[in-house]
Amino acid sequence: MRKFLTAIFASLLLMFSCKGGKTPAGGGDVVPDSDSVVADTVPADTMEQLISATPMPKAADELFDDFFFNFAANRKLQRSRIVFPLPVVNAGKTDYIQKKDWQTEHFFMRQGYYTLIFDDMKQMSLVKDTTVSHVVVEKVFFAKKTVKQYVFDRINGLWTMRKIVYKPLYENTNASFLKFYQRFASDAEFQLASLNNPVVYVGPDPNDDFSTVESEITPEMWPEVASEMPSDLIYNIIYGQTYTESDRKVFVIRGISNGMEVDMVFERKNGKWLLTRLTA
């Protein structure tokens, strides 16, 4: 059992091993190294080049993810799918970014993975819902206690970015969970204390490539298999799901081009968030 647990956490480590760097100013953010998990990698750059060199098919506008990966990688497409002057709302004040001042925002493309938050597994189906016409991409800065929201709408069949909104973290609909998550991801002792006993693990069967197995991770096992998690900056994409102050959150870590995904289910029991289930 420990063999395949170690394997999946090793995969997580590969996702998060490249940290540091800065994202652009203007459209992006100048972020200190401590606030960023973005790093240039050869595979990511190669993928961006391939996407940029290939015209986006019309069908890509049907699913937001298909559009968004092209939008994040293709500078020319990105500038054509932003409504300029672009409103930027911060603390009740609205400024505007002119087209000539926009700098390409690559979002999470160069870190090789992204994160998502859902209230339950059912909400995850919205990712593949072709009727979705309003999406918000959130960039969560824990050190600054700020969430930057990129607002997209599909109008006449075409996705466009229409606004950027800055909000304090405490106003976010997932504020309670995000506060817990940041500590869970950065404090080893707190993480250990926030494990259900046991944590249910579902993952690939090491003896059968086509099967999965279910087992348990006890707190005593955790230090041997636990891996680094993003704790300074994470993303979330709201595909229309309505969040509530529920006692369950599903935190998804999804690889961009490697097919890896880890789903972590957290439940609030007696006012305390606990990791109860991990699926790989």
Tab-separated table of N, CA and C in Angstrom, residues 130-220:
chain	number	residue	atom	x	y	z
A	130	THR	N	-21.598	22.671	-21.890
A	130	THR	CA	-21.480	23.607	-23.018
A	130	THR	C	-22.478	24.758	-22.941
A	131	THR	N	-23.399	24.730	-21.975
A	131	THR	CA	-24.358	25.827	-21.839
A	131	THR	C	-23.835	26.952	-20.943
A	132	VAL	N	-22.719	26.717	-20.270
A	132	VAL	CA	-22.151	27.748	-19.391
A	132	VAL	C	-21.745	28.964	-20.222
A	133	SER	N	-22.152	30.146	-19.790
A	133	SER	CA	-21.846	31.362	-20.559
A	133	SER	C	-21.211	32.461	-19.714
A	134	HIS	N	-20.963	32.183	-18.439
A	134	HIS	CA	-20.334	33.170	-17.555
A	134	HIS	C	-19.366	32.428	-16.640
A	135	VAL	N	-18.098	32.816	-16.676
A	135	VAL	CA	-17.063	32.141	-15.896
A	135	VAL	C	-16.172	33.192	-15.248
A	136	VAL	N	-15.764	32.915	-14.019
A	136	VAL	CA	-14.828	33.789	-13.312
A	136	VAL	C	-13.588	32.980	-12.949
A	137	VAL	N	-12.428	33.447	-13.391
A	137	VAL	CA	-11.162	32.819	-13.026
A	137	VAL	C	-10.577	33.613	-11.861
A	138	GLU	N	-10.354	32.938	-10.749
A	138	GLU	CA	-9.859	33.600	-9.551
A	138	GLU	C	-8.374	33.302	-9.340
A	139	LYS	N	-7.638	34.348	-8.998
A	139	LYS	CA	-6.233	34.239	-8.636
A	139	LYS	C	-6.138	34.652	-7.170
A	140	VAL	N	-5.836	33.693	-6.302
A	140	VAL	CA	-5.887	33.924	-4.860
A	140	VAL	C	-4.479	34.168	-4.323
A	141	PHE	N	-4.235	35.395	-3.836
A	141	PHE	CA	-2.951	35.758	-3.231
A	141	PHE	C	-3.102	35.685	-1.716
A	142	PHE	N	-2.549	34.638	-1.104
A	142	PHE	CA	-2.727	34.479	0.334
A	142	PHE	C	-1.980	35.542	1.131
A	143	ALA	N	-0.737	35.865	0.742
A	143	ALA	CA	0.038	36.844	1.501
A	143	ALA	C	-0.628	38.219	1.484
A	144	LYS	N	-1.205	38.567	0.349
A	144	LYS	CA	-1.873	39.870	0.219
A	144	LYS	C	-3.329	39.818	0.680
A	145	LYS	N	-3.812	38.595	0.972
A	145	LYS	CA	-5.210	38.411	1.374
A	145	LYS	C	-6.158	39.043	0.352
A	146	THR	N	-5.839	38.794	-0.920
A	146	THR	CA	-6.584	39.400	-2.026
A	146	THR	C	-6.919	38.347	-3.074
A	147	VAL	N	-8.076	38.501	-3.689
A	147	VAL	CA	-8.482	37.648	-4.804
A	147	VAL	C	-8.679	38.528	-6.031
A	148	LYS	N	-7.982	38.170	-7.104
A	148	LYS	CA	-8.135	38.877	-8.372
A	148	LYS	C	-9.027	38.044	-9.269
A	149	GLN	N	-10.139	38.606	-9.702
A	149	GLN	CA	-11.115	37.874	-10.505
A	149	GLN	C	-11.107	38.386	-11.947
A	150	TYR	N	-10.933	37.449	-12.876
A	150	TYR	CA	-11.013	37.740	-14.304
A	150	TYR	C	-12.387	37.262	-14.773
A	151	VAL	N	-13.201	38.167	-15.265
A	151	VAL	CA	-14.597	37.862	-15.591
A	151	VAL	C	-14.749	37.657	-17.096
A	152	PHE	N	-15.283	36.482	-17.457
A	152	PHE	CA	-15.484	36.115	-18.863
A	152	PHE	C	-16.961	35.888	-19.137
A	153	ASP	N	-17.396	36.298	-20.329
A	153	ASP	CA	-18.755	36.016	-20.789
A	153	ASP	C	-18.689	35.501	-22.221
A	154	ARG	N	-19.596	34.595	-22.541
A	154	ARG	CA	-19.705	34.122	-23.923
A	154	ARG	C	-20.879	34.845	-24.577
A	155	ILE	N	-20.561	35.681	-25.538
A	155	ILE	CA	-21.568	36.487	-26.224
A	155	ILE	C	-21.496	36.187	-27.717
A	156	ASN	N	-22.651	35.868	-28.289
A	156	ASN	CA	-22.714	35.475	-29.705
A	156	ASN	C	-21.746	34.328	-30.004
A	157	GLY	N	-21.640	33.434	-29.036
A	157	GLY	CA	-20.835	32.227	-29.231
A	157	GLY	C	-19.353	32.383	-28.985
A	158	LEU	N	-18.897	33.588	-28.620
A	158	LEU	CA	-17.468	33.826	-28.440
A	158	LEU	C	-17.160	34.246	-27.004
A	159	TRP	N	-16.173	33.580	-26.392
A	159	TRP	CA	-15.746	33.943	-25.056
A	159	TRP	C	-14.893	35.211	-25.103
A	160	THR	N	-15.170	36.151	-24.206
A	160	THR	CA	-14.363	37.366	-24.095
A	160	THR	C	-14.183	37.723	-22.629
A	161	MET	N	-13.038	38.307	-22.314
A	161	MET	CA	-12.811	38.798	-20.959
A	161	MET	C	-13.285	40.241	-20.900
A	162	ARG	N	-14.148	40.543	-19.926
A	162	ARG	CA	-14.825	41.829	-19.921
A	162	ARG	C	-14.506	42.699	-18.705
A	163	LYS	N	-13.867	42.105	-17.697
A	163	LYS	CA	-13.633	42.898	-16.487
A	163	LYS	C	-12.646	42.180	-15.576
A	164	ILE	N	-11.926	42.948	-14.756
A	164	ILE	CA	-11.094	42.425	-13.677
A	164	ILE	C	-11.585	43.057	-12.380
A	165	VAL	N	-11.745	42.244	-11.363
A	165	VAL	CA	-12.234	42.741	-10.076
A	165	VAL	C	-11.302	42.248	-8.964
A	166	TYR	N	-10.857	43.167	-8.130
A	166	TYR	CA	-10.083	42.817	-6.941
A	166	TYR	C	-11.010	42.805	-5.735
A	167	LYS	N	-10.896	41.752	-4.925
A	167	LYS	CA	-11.703	41.678	-3.712
A	167	LYS	C	-10.835	41.195	-2.552
A	168	PRO	N	-11.107	41.681	-1.344
A	168	PRO	CA	-10.387	41.145	-0.187
A	168	PRO	C	-10.767	39.692	0.022
A	169	LEU	N	-9.831	38.922	0.509
A	169	LEU	CA	-10.052	37.494	0.677
A	169	LEU	C	-11.253	37.195	1.575
A	170	TYR	N	-11.456	38.018	2.594
A	170	TYR	CA	-12.535	37.733	3.535
A	170	TYR	C	-13.913	37.844	2.890
A	171	GLU	N	-14.006	38.530	1.738
A	171	GLU	CA	-15.295	38.651	1.062
A	171	GLU	C	-15.571	37.482	0.122
A	172	ASN	N	-14.587	36.642	-0.107
A	172	ASN	CA	-14.767	35.525	-1.025
A	172	ASN	C	-15.746	34.517	-0.443
A	173	THR	N	-16.528	33.899	-1.308
A	173	THR	CA	-17.530	32.947	-0.831
A	173	THR	C	-16.894	31.692	-0.234
A	174	ASN	N	-15.612	31.455	-0.533
A	174	ASN	CA	-14.902	30.323	0.064
A	174	ASN	C	-13.925	30.771	1.148
A	175	ALA	N	-14.145	31.958	1.723
A	175	ALA	CA	-13.181	32.556	2.638
A	175	ALA	C	-12.813	31.648	3.802
A	176	SER	N	-13.785	31.033	4.427
A	176	SER	CA	-13.514	30.176	5.579
A	176	SER	C	-12.621	28.997	5.192
A	177	PHE	N	-12.957	28.354	4.081
A	177	PHE	CA	-12.150	27.217	3.653
A	177	PHE	C	-10.768	27.666	3.203
A	178	LEU	N	-10.670	28.783	2.483
A	178	LEU	CA	-9.378	29.258	2.002
A	178	LEU	C	-8.448	29.597	3.166
A	179	LYS	N	-8.988	30.170	4.208
A	179	LYS	CA	-8.174	30.474	5.390
A	179	LYS	C	-7.623	29.188	5.982
A	180	PHE	N	-8.469	28.169	6.072
A	180	PHE	CA	-8.012	26.870	6.562
A	180	PHE	C	-6.987	26.263	5.616
A	181	TYR	N	-7.284	26.292	4.315
A	181	TYR	CA	-6.407	25.636	3.350
A	181	TYR	C	-4.996	26.221	3.375
A	182	GLN	N	-4.889	27.558	3.456
A	182	GLN	CA	-3.570	28.179	3.441
A	182	GLN	C	-2.714	27.664	4.600
A	183	ARG	N	-3.306	27.504	5.754
A	183	ARG	CA	-2.549	26.984	6.898
A	183	ARG	C	-2.271	25.493	6.727
A	184	PHE	N	-3.251	24.766	6.206
A	184	PHE	CA	-3.079	23.328	5.975
A	184	PHE	C	-1.910	23.071	5.028
A	185	ALA	N	-1.784	23.910	4.009
A	185	ALA	CA	-0.751	23.705	2.996
A	185	ALA	C	0.628	24.165	3.447
A	186	SER	N	0.696	25.031	4.460
A	186	SER	CA	1.980	25.627	4.831
A	186	SER	C	2.490	25.238	6.214
A	187	ASP	N	1.648	24.604	7.027
A	187	ASP	CA	2.007	24.272	8.412
A	187	ASP	C	1.919	22.760	8.604
A	188	ALA	N	3.064	22.097	8.678
A	188	ALA	CA	3.095	20.631	8.735
A	188	ALA	C	2.371	20.087	9.966
A	189	GLU	N	2.550	20.733	11.111
A	189	GLU	CA	1.896	20.253	12.330
A	189	GLU	C	0.383	20.415	12.232
A	190	PHE	N	-0.033	21.571	11.713
A	190	PHE	CA	-1.469	21.799	11.558
A	190	PHE	C	-2.054	20.819	10.550
A	191	GLN	N	-1.315	20.540	9.482
A	191	GLN	CA	-1.779	19.586	8.478
A	191	GLN	C	-2.010	18.218	9.098
A	192	LEU	N	-1.060	17.786	9.905
A	192	LEU	CA	-1.183	16.483	10.552
A	192	LEU	C	-2.394	16.444	11.483
A	193	ALA	N	-2.644	17.556	12.154
A	193	ALA	CA	-3.771	17.627	13.081
A	193	ALA	C	-5.102	17.756	12.355
A	194	SER	N	-5.050	18.017	11.037
A	194	SER	CA	-6.272	18.221	10.255
A	194	SER	C	-6.590	17.025	9.371
A	195	LEU	N	-6.068	15.870	9.733
A	195	LEU	CA	-6.374	14.638	9.004
A	195	LEU	C	-7.437	13.863	9.732
A	196	ASN	N	-8.428	13.412	8.988
A	196	ASN	CA	-9.373	12.475	9.567
A	196	ASN	C	-8.619	11.178	9.843
A	197	ASN	N	-9.038	10.448	10.835
A	197	ASN	CA	-8.377	9.178	11.146
A	197	ASN	C	-9.350	8.028	10.960
A	198	PRO	N	-9.240	7.323	9.793
A	198	PRO	CA	-8.220	7.485	8.756
A	198	PRO	C	-8.714	8.374	7.614
A	199	VAL	N	-7.800	8.701	6.669
A	199	VAL	CA	-8.152	9.332	5.406
A	199	VAL	C	-8.356	8.223	4.379
A	200	VAL	N	-9.496	8.226	3.717
A	200	VAL	CA	-9.752	7.219	2.684
A	200	VAL	C	-8.950	7.578	1.443
A	201	TYR	N	-8.230	6.601	0.914
A	201	TYR	CA	-7.440	6.823	-0.300
A	201	TYR	C	-7.963	5.923	-1.417
A	202	VAL	N	-8.207	6.515	-2.588
A	202	VAL	CA	-8.614	5.764	-3.768
A	202	VAL	C	-7.629	6.111	-4.878
A	203	GLY	N	-6.997	5.091	-5.438
A	203	GLY	CA	-6.001	5.346	-6.472
A	203	GLY	C	-5.742	4.131	-7.324
A	204	PRO	N	-4.811	4.247	-8.261
A	204	PRO	CA	-4.522	3.149	-9.178
A	204	PRO	C	-3.964	1.934	-8.453
A	205	ASP	N	-4.383	0.791	-8.917
A	205	ASP	CA	-3.883	-0.467	-8.375
A	205	ASP	C	-2.487	-0.703	-8.961
A	206	PRO	N	-1.448	-0.822	-8.122
A	206	PRO	CA	-0.095	-1.017	-8.647
A	206	PRO	C	0.076	-2.343	-9.375
A	207	ASN	N	-0.885	-3.255	-9.174
A	207	ASN	CA	-0.795	-4.567	-9.816
A	207	ASN	C	-1.700	-4.709	-11.031
A	208	ASP	N	-2.491	-3.659	-11.319
A	208	ASP	CA	-3.428	-3.723	-12.441
A	208	ASP	C	-3.654	-2.314	-12.969
A	209	ASP	N	-3.167	-2.028	-14.169
A	209	ASP	CA	-3.256	-0.683	-14.735
A	209	ASP	C	-4.683	-0.226	-14.979
A	210	PHE	N	-5.640	-1.136	-15.001
A	210	PHE	CA	-7.017	-0.793	-15.341
A	210	PHE	C	-7.943	-0.780	-14.120
A	211	SER	N	-7.376	-0.911	-12.941
A	211	SER	CA	-8.193	-0.985	-11.735
A	211	SER	C	-7.737	0.041	-10.703
A	212	THR	N	-8.632	0.311	-9.776
A	212	THR	CA	-8.294	1.183	-8.650
A	212	THR	C	-8.460	0.401	-7.354
A	213	VAL	N	-7.831	0.885	-6.336
A	213	VAL	CA	-7.954	0.252	-5.024
A	213	VAL	C	-8.328	1.313	-4.005
A	214	GLU	N	-8.969	0.895	-2.945
A	214	GLU	CA	-9.311	1.794	-1.846
A	214	GLU	C	-8.610	1.303	-0.596
A	215	SER	N	-7.965	2.224	0.084
A	215	SER	CA	-7.267	1.861	1.309
A	215	SER	C	-7.369	3.029	2.283
A	216	GLU	N	-6.554	3.016	3.303
A	216	GLU	CA	-6.622	4.053	4.328
A	216	GLU	C	-5.237	4.609	4.623
A	217	ILE	N	-5.194	5.908	4.892
A	217	ILE	CA	-3.972	6.569	5.324
A	217	ILE	C	-4.190	7.029	6.766
A	218	THR	N	-3.377	6.561	7.667
A	218	THR	CA	-3.477	6.988	9.052
A	218	THR	C	-2.555	8.185	9.279
A	219	PRO	N	-2.814	8.966	10.309
A	219	PRO	CA	-1.923	10.097	10.594
A	219	PRO	C	-0.469	9.679	10.760
A	220	GLU	N	-0.238	8.480	11.274
A	220	GLU	CA	1.139	8.009	11.462
A	220	GLU	C	1.850	7.816	10.132
